[in-house]
């Protein structure tokens, strides 16, 4: 077992862990968030994580672990803090996910197959939610962090992403026409960056969505807009909205645009406003990301308020695979839609593609271009394998709970 410092897709340093198994070597690298939720596990600087790893390595190499829970309970014994600040959330998820890959390799299976067998669930291919235009903390001069395209009816994942990729390229050409400053520049998630206004972008996106039979999603990442007191500050639009105005604005854009998915429309402590929105709109997905941070306790609070009908799943927000699995199970148990997601600063690691299928998530959120194609292409390969073994249960209807 070894660790090394490598580069993440936005050139930040990150770590990867390698484990030798009786059948070969597995490798797992750790993504990093830019607009992180305050309830995520805490990362250590990479050199500190490497130092910690070398100190503790013997616990992970001496032990004969039977399963993932053994590994993850050792992580939680070594660091009893909820936010894993002693071991480092990055080191924790690096070790935990490397072991998942090692168990799968020892069993002679791909990671998604191993998880499906463990979970005793049938394969369902998730639908993509792809980031097309980006702003907020991810760059650009738009306050909203992500503008997505989402397929409504999915025959195959491959067909959906080809359609979205086409729409993404069309969107680029339209931006070139409408925004004289546009240079086909991309942000950290390889989404287009633009100097058009929020409304201009919504109009452009809606047109392309309608032409391509796609729907739209938005990630407000509203904790990044919140002033910590009363207002959502829209810096580029030169506007400030209180919670009530924020709610009205979101409801209005849902009336005017084909937006079926809204992520983090309010800041991460406002379970109540999420709930008001969820009750006032029908047939849309209201999703919690920073709200939950893949933390089952926060999910329970969300459930008690009926805050959302969807939840983002990011293993590195919670630090272990076992906790990630528990979160997905709990969300599904409450009939919530689950959305496995990349991070803005990611790596070539394709683990989330395997987790999305292996844990039976409804959607997978990722970019459609640049380095993001590693995960998309892995999904295409997984789907092909599943289709050829003809055990596919096509996820053809949007499942929305009211
Ligand atoms: C998000 C993510 C991924 P980050 O907010 O959903 O798109 O961004 O990794 O910066 O938290
Ligand atoms: Mg988000």
Coordinates of C-alpha atoms and ligand atoms in Angstrom, one line a residue:
X1 CA 0.0 0.0 0.0
X2 CA 1.4 3.4 -0.9
X3 CA 0.5 7.1 -1.3
X4 CA 1.6 9.8 -3.6
X5 CA 0.9 13.4 -4.3
X6 CA -0.6 14.0 -7.8
X7 CA -2.4 16.8 -9.6
X8 CA -6.1 17.3 -9.6
X9 CA -7.8 18.6 -12.8
X10 CA -7.5 22.3 -11.7
X11 CA -3.8 21.8 -10.8
X12 CA -4.4 21.7 -7.1
X13 CA -2.4 19.0 -5.3
X14 CA -4.2 15.9 -4.2
X15 CA -3.4 12.4 -3.1
X16 CA -3.8 8.9 -4.5
X17 CA -3.5 5.6 -2.7
X18 CA -2.4 2.3 -4.3
X19 CA -3.0 -1.2 -2.9
X20 CA -1.4 -4.4 -4.2
X21 CA -3.8 -7.3 -4.3
X22 CA -3.2 -10.9 -5.2
X23 CA -4.5 -10.1 -8.7
X24 CA -2.8 -6.8 -9.4
X25 CA -2.8 -3.2 -8.2
X26 CA -5.6 -0.7 -7.6
X27 CA -5.4 3.0 -7.4
X28 CA -7.8 5.6 -6.0
X29 CA -7.3 9.4 -6.2
X30 CA -9.2 12.1 -4.2
X31 CA -11.3 14.9 -5.7
X32 CA -11.5 18.4 -4.1
X33 CA -14.5 20.8 -3.9
X34 CA -14.3 24.5 -4.6
X35 CA -17.7 25.5 -3.3
X36 CA -17.5 23.2 -0.3
X37 CA -20.3 22.8 2.2
X38 CA -19.4 23.7 5.8
X39 CA -20.5 20.3 7.0
X40 CA -18.1 18.4 4.8
X41 CA -15.2 16.4 6.4
X42 CA -12.0 18.4 6.7
X43 CA -9.1 17.9 4.4
X44 CA -5.4 17.9 5.4
X45 CA -2.8 19.5 3.2
X46 CA -1.4 16.8 1.0
X47 CA 2.0 16.6 2.7
X48 CA 0.3 16.3 6.1
X49 CA -1.9 13.5 4.7
X50 CA 1.2 11.7 3.4
X51 CA 2.9 12.0 6.8
X52 CA -0.3 10.7 8.6
X53 CA -0.5 7.8 6.1
X54 CA 3.1 6.8 6.8
X55 CA 2.5 6.9 10.5
X56 CA -0.7 4.8 10.3
X57 CA 0.0 2.6 7.3
X58 CA 0.8 -0.5 9.5
X59 CA -2.8 -0.6 10.8
X60 CA -4.1 -0.9 7.2
X61 CA -1.5 -3.3 5.9
X62 CA -1.3 -5.6 9.0
X63 CA -5.0 -6.1 9.3
X64 CA -6.8 -8.8 7.3
X65 CA -9.9 -6.9 6.5
X66 CA -12.9 -9.0 5.6
X67 CA -15.0 -6.3 4.1
X68 CA -15.5 -2.6 3.5
X69 CA -17.2 -2.0 6.9
X70 CA -14.0 -3.3 8.7
X71 CA -11.8 -0.8 6.9
X72 CA -14.2 2.1 7.4
X73 CA -14.8 1.3 11.1
X74 CA -11.0 1.3 11.6
X75 CA -10.9 4.7 10.0
X76 CA -13.6 5.9 12.4
X77 CA -11.7 4.3 15.4
X78 CA -8.5 6.1 14.4
X79 CA -10.3 9.4 14.1
X80 CA -13.4 9.7 16.2
X81 CA -14.2 13.2 15.1
X82 CA -17.3 13.5 13.0
X83 CA -15.4 15.7 10.4
X84 CA -12.4 13.5 10.3
X85 CA -10.1 16.5 10.9
X86 CA -7.3 14.4 12.5
X87 CA -6.9 11.7 9.9
X88 CA -8.0 14.1 7.2
X89 CA -11.2 13.5 5.1
X90 CA -9.1 13.3 2.0
X91 CA -6.9 10.5 3.4
X92 CA -9.9 8.7 4.7
X93 CA -11.8 8.6 1.4
X94 CA -8.6 7.8 -0.4
X95 CA -8.0 4.7 1.8
X96 CA -11.6 3.7 1.9
X97 CA -12.1 3.9 -1.9
X98 CA -8.8 2.2 -2.6
X99 CA -10.0 -0.7 -0.4
X100 CA -13.3 -0.9 -2.3
X101 CA -11.4 -1.3 -5.5
X102 CA -9.1 -3.9 -3.9
X103 CA -12.1 -6.0 -2.6
X104 CA -13.6 -5.9 -6.1
X105 CA -10.4 -6.9 -7.7
X106 CA -9.9 -9.8 -5.3
X107 CA -13.4 -10.9 -6.1
X108 CA -12.6 -10.8 -9.8
X109 CA -15.2 -8.1 -10.4
X110 CA -15.5 -4.6 -11.6
X111 CA -16.4 -2.2 -8.8
X112 CA -20.0 -1.6 -9.9
X113 CA -20.5 -5.4 -10.2
X114 CA -19.1 -5.9 -6.8
X115 CA -21.4 -3.3 -5.3
X116 CA -24.4 -4.6 -7.1
X117 CA -23.7 -8.1 -5.7
X118 CA -23.2 -6.7 -2.2
X119 CA -26.3 -4.5 -2.3
X120 CA -28.3 -7.3 -4.0
X121 CA -29.8 -4.8 -6.4
X122 CA -30.4 -5.0 -10.2
X123 CA -28.5 -2.6 -12.4
X124 CA -30.2 0.6 -13.3
X125 CA -28.3 3.0 -15.5
X126 CA -28.5 6.6 -14.1
X127 CA -29.3 9.6 -16.2
X128 CA -26.7 12.3 -16.7
X129 CA -27.0 15.8 -15.4
X130 CA -24.3 17.7 -17.3
X131 CA -22.9 21.1 -16.5
X132 CA -23.0 23.2 -19.7
X133 CA -22.4 26.8 -18.5
X134 CA -20.7 27.7 -15.2
X135 CA -20.3 30.6 -12.9
X136 CA -20.2 31.3 -9.2
X137 CA -17.1 30.1 -7.5
X138 CA -16.3 27.9 -10.5
X139 CA -15.4 31.0 -12.7
X140 CA -17.1 33.3 -15.2
X141 CA -19.1 36.4 -14.6
X142 CA -22.4 34.8 -13.7
X143 CA -23.6 34.4 -10.1
X144 CA -25.2 31.0 -10.6
X145 CA -22.7 28.2 -10.3
X146 CA -24.1 25.6 -12.8
X147 CA -26.5 25.5 -15.7
X148 CA -27.3 21.8 -16.7
X149 CA -28.9 19.9 -19.5
X150 CA -30.8 16.8 -18.5
X151 CA -32.5 14.2 -20.7
X152 CA -36.2 13.5 -19.9
X153 CA -36.5 10.2 -21.6
X154 CA -33.5 8.0 -21.6
X155 CA -33.1 4.9 -23.9
X156 CA -29.5 4.6 -23.1
X157 CA -26.9 6.7 -21.2
X158 CA -24.7 6.8 -24.3
X159 CA -27.5 8.2 -26.4
X160 CA -28.3 10.8 -23.7
X161 CA -24.7 12.1 -23.4
X162 CA -24.3 12.2 -27.2
X163 CA -27.4 14.4 -27.3
X164 CA -26.2 16.6 -24.5
X165 CA -22.7 16.9 -26.1
X166 CA -24.3 18.0 -29.3
X167 CA -26.4 20.6 -27.4
X168 CA -23.2 21.7 -25.5
X169 CA -21.4 22.4 -28.8
X170 CA -24.4 24.2 -30.2
X171 CA -24.5 26.3 -27.0
X172 CA -20.9 27.2 -27.5
X173 CA -21.6 28.4 -31.1
X174 CA -24.6 30.5 -29.9
X175 CA -22.5 32.0 -27.1
X176 CA -20.0 33.0 -29.7
X177 CA -22.7 34.8 -31.7
X178 CA -24.3 36.5 -28.7
X179 CA -21.3 37.3 -26.4
X180 CA -18.5 39.2 -28.2
X181 CA -16.2 38.4 -25.3
X182 CA -16.7 34.6 -25.6
X183 CA -13.5 32.7 -26.6
X184 CA -14.8 29.1 -26.0
X185 CA -13.1 29.3 -22.6
X186 CA -14.1 26.6 -20.1
X187 CA -14.3 26.6 -16.3
X188 CA -13.0 24.1 -13.8
X189 CA -15.7 21.6 -14.8
X190 CA -15.1 22.2 -18.5
X191 CA -18.4 24.1 -18.7
X192 CA -18.5 27.2 -20.9
X193 CA -17.9 30.5 -19.2
X194 CA -19.7 33.6 -20.4
X195 CA -20.3 37.3 -19.8
X196 CA -23.9 37.2 -20.7
X197 CA -26.5 38.0 -18.0
X198 CA -28.4 35.3 -16.1
X199 CA -31.5 36.0 -18.1
X200 CA -29.7 35.9 -21.5
X201 CA -28.1 32.5 -20.5
X202 CA -31.4 31.1 -19.4
X203 CA -33.0 32.1 -22.8
X204 CA -30.1 30.6 -24.7
X205 CA -30.2 27.4 -22.7
X206 CA -33.9 27.1 -23.0
X207 CA -33.8 27.5 -26.8
X208 CA -31.2 24.8 -27.2
X209 CA -32.9 22.5 -24.6
X210 CA -36.2 22.7 -26.5
X211 CA -34.5 22.1 -29.8
X212 CA -32.8 19.0 -28.4
X213 CA -35.7 17.7 -26.3
X214 CA -33.7 18.3 -23.1
X215 CA -34.6 19.9 -19.8
X216 CA -32.6 22.2 -17.7
X217 CA -31.1 22.2 -14.2
X218 CA -29.5 24.9 -12.1
X219 CA -27.1 24.7 -9.1
X220 CA -27.4 27.9 -7.2
X221 CA -24.8 26.8 -4.7
X222 CA -26.6 29.4 -2.6
X223 CA -24.3 29.2 0.4
X224 CA -21.8 30.9 -1.8
X225 CA -24.2 33.8 -2.4
X226 CA -25.5 34.1 1.2
X227 CA -24.1 37.0 3.2
X228 CA -24.5 35.1 6.4
X229 CA -27.3 37.3 7.6
X230 CA -30.1 38.4 5.3
X231 CA -29.3 38.5 1.7
X232 CA -28.3 36.4 -1.3
X233 CA -25.8 38.7 -3.0
X234 CA -25.8 38.6 -6.8
X235 CA -22.5 40.4 -7.4
X236 CA -22.5 40.4 -11.2
X237 CA -26.2 41.2 -11.5
X238 CA -25.7 43.9 -8.9
X239 CA -28.7 42.7 -6.9
X240 CA -29.5 41.5 -3.4
X241 CA -32.4 39.2 -2.6
X242 CA -33.8 38.3 0.8
X243 CA -35.1 34.7 1.3
X244 CA -38.6 35.6 0.2
X245 CA -37.4 37.2 -3.0
X246 CA -35.1 34.3 -3.7
X247 CA -38.0 32.0 -3.4
X248 CA -40.2 34.1 -5.7
X249 CA -37.4 34.4 -8.3
X250 CA -36.8 30.6 -8.3
X251 CA -40.5 29.9 -8.7
X252 CA -40.8 32.4 -11.5
X253 CA -37.9 30.9 -13.4
X254 CA -39.4 27.5 -13.0
X255 CA -42.6 28.8 -14.6
X256 CA -40.8 30.5 -17.5
X257 CA -38.1 28.0 -18.4
X258 CA -37.9 24.2 -18.8
X259 CA -36.1 23.9 -15.4
X260 CA -36.8 20.5 -13.8
X261 CA -33.9 20.4 -11.3
X262 CA -32.7 23.0 -8.8
X263 CA -29.8 22.3 -6.5
X264 CA -29.0 24.3 -3.3
X265 CA -31.5 27.1 -4.0
X266 CA -31.0 28.3 -0.4
X267 CA -28.0 28.3 2.0
X268 CA -26.9 25.2 3.8
X269 CA -28.7 25.9 7.1
X270 CA -32.1 26.9 5.8
X271 CA -33.9 23.5 5.8
X272 CA -37.2 25.4 6.1
X273 CA -37.0 27.5 2.9
X274 CA -36.0 24.3 0.9
X275 CA -39.2 22.8 2.4
X276 CA -41.4 25.8 1.4
X277 CA -40.1 25.6 -2.2
X278 CA -40.6 21.8 -2.3
X279 CA -44.2 22.3 -1.3
X280 CA -44.9 25.1 -3.6
X281 CA -43.6 23.5 -6.9
X282 CA -44.7 20.2 -8.3
X283 CA -43.0 17.8 -10.7
X284 CA -39.5 19.2 -10.2
X285 CA -36.5 18.0 -8.4
X286 CA -35.3 20.1 -5.4
X287 CA -31.9 18.8 -4.5
X288 CA -29.7 19.2 -1.4
X289 CA -25.9 19.3 -1.8
X290 CA -24.3 21.6 0.7
X291 CA -27.5 21.1 2.7
X292 CA -26.7 17.4 3.4
X293 CA -23.0 17.0 2.6
X294 CA -23.8 13.2 2.2
X295 CA -24.3 13.1 6.0
X296 CA -27.1 10.9 7.2
X297 CA -27.8 13.1 10.3
X298 CA -28.3 16.1 8.1
X299 CA -30.5 14.0 5.8
X300 CA -32.7 13.1 8.8
X301 CA -33.2 16.8 9.5
X302 CA -34.1 17.4 5.9
X303 CA -36.6 14.5 6.1
X304 CA -38.2 16.0 9.2
X305 CA -38.8 19.3 7.3
X306 CA -39.6 17.5 4.0
X307 CA -36.9 19.9 2.6
X308 CA -36.1 18.1 -0.7
X309 CA -37.1 15.2 -3.0
X310 CA -33.5 14.7 -4.2
X311 CA -30.0 14.5 -2.6
X312 CA -26.5 14.9 -4.0
X313 CA -24.1 12.1 -3.1
X314 CA -20.4 12.9 -2.9
X315 CA -18.2 10.3 -1.1
X316 CA -15.5 12.8 -0.3
X317 CA -18.0 15.0 1.6
X318 CA -18.4 12.2 4.2
X319 CA -15.0 10.4 4.1
X320 CA -15.9 6.7 3.8
X321 CA -17.6 4.4 1.3
X322 CA -19.6 2.8 4.1
X323 CA -21.1 6.2 5.1
X324 CA -21.8 6.9 1.4
X325 CA -23.6 3.6 1.0
X326 CA -25.7 4.3 4.2
X327 CA -26.5 7.8 2.9
X328 CA -27.8 6.4 -0.4
X329 CA -29.8 3.7 1.3
X330 CA -31.4 6.2 3.7
X331 CA -32.2 8.6 0.9
X332 CA -33.8 5.8 -1.1
X333 CA -35.7 4.6 1.9
X334 CA -37.3 8.0 2.0
X335 CA -38.1 7.8 -1.7
X336 CA -35.6 10.6 -2.5
X337 CA -33.9 10.8 -5.9
X338 CA -30.2 10.2 -5.6
X339 CA -27.6 12.1 -7.6
X340 CA -24.0 10.9 -7.6
X341 CA -21.7 13.8 -8.3
X342 CA -18.2 14.7 -9.3
X343 CA -16.3 17.6 -7.6
X344 CA -15.2 20.7 -9.4
X345 CA -11.5 19.8 -8.9
X346 CA -11.4 16.1 -9.7
X347 CA -9.1 13.5 -11.1
X348 CA -9.1 10.9 -13.9
X349 CA -10.5 8.4 -11.3
X350 CA -13.8 6.9 -12.6
X351 CA -15.0 5.6 -9.2
X352 CA -18.2 7.7 -9.2
X353 CA -19.4 6.1 -12.4
X354 CA -19.1 2.7 -10.7
X355 CA -20.7 4.0 -7.5
X356 CA -23.6 5.6 -9.4
X357 CA -24.5 2.2 -11.0
X358 CA -23.4 0.0 -8.1
X359 CA -25.5 1.9 -5.6
X360 CA -28.4 2.3 -7.9
X361 CA -28.4 6.1 -8.1
X362 CA -31.0 7.8 -10.3
X363 CA -28.7 10.4 -11.8
X364 CA -25.0 11.1 -12.1
X365 CA -23.9 14.8 -12.3
X366 CA -20.7 15.6 -14.2
X367 CA -19.2 17.8 -16.9
X368 CA -19.6 16.9 -20.6
X369 CA -16.2 17.9 -21.9
X370 CA -12.4 18.0 -21.2
X371 CA -11.2 15.8 -18.3
X372 CA -14.8 15.1 -17.4
X373 CA -15.1 12.6 -20.3
X374 CA -13.1 10.0 -18.2
X375 CA -16.2 9.5 -16.1
X376 CA -18.7 9.8 -18.9
X377 CA -16.8 7.2 -21.0
X378 CA -16.6 4.8 -18.1
X379 CA -20.3 5.1 -17.7
X380 CA -20.7 4.2 -21.5
X381 CA -18.4 1.1 -21.0
X382 CA -20.3 0.0 -17.9
X383 CA -23.7 0.4 -19.7
X384 CA -22.4 -1.6 -22.7
X385 CA -21.3 -4.4 -20.4
X386 CA -24.6 -4.4 -18.6
X387 CA -26.6 -4.2 -21.8
X388 CA -24.7 -7.1 -23.3
X389 CA -25.4 -9.2 -20.3
X390 CA -29.0 -8.0 -20.8
X391 CA -29.9 -7.5 -17.2
X392 CA -30.8 -3.9 -17.7
X393 CA -33.8 -2.4 -16.1
X394 CA -34.1 0.8 -18.2
X395 CA -34.7 3.9 -16.1
X396 CA -37.0 5.5 -18.6
X397 CA -39.3 7.6 -16.5
X398 CA -38.4 10.5 -14.3
X399 CA -39.2 9.4 -10.8
X400 CA -40.4 12.4 -8.8
X401 CA -42.0 12.0 -5.4
X402 CA -44.5 14.5 -4.2
Ligands
LIG1 C1 -21.3 21.2 -6.7 C2 -19.9 20.8 -7.0 C3 -19.8 19.9 -8.2 P1 -17.8 21.7 -5.9 O1 -21.5 22.3 -6.0 O2 -22.3 20.5 -6.9 O3 -20.4 20.5 -9.4 O4 -19.0 21.8 -6.9 O5 -17.1 20.5 -6.1 O6 -17.0 23.0 -6.1 O7 -18.5 21.7 -4.5
LIG2 MG1 -23.8 21.7 -5.7

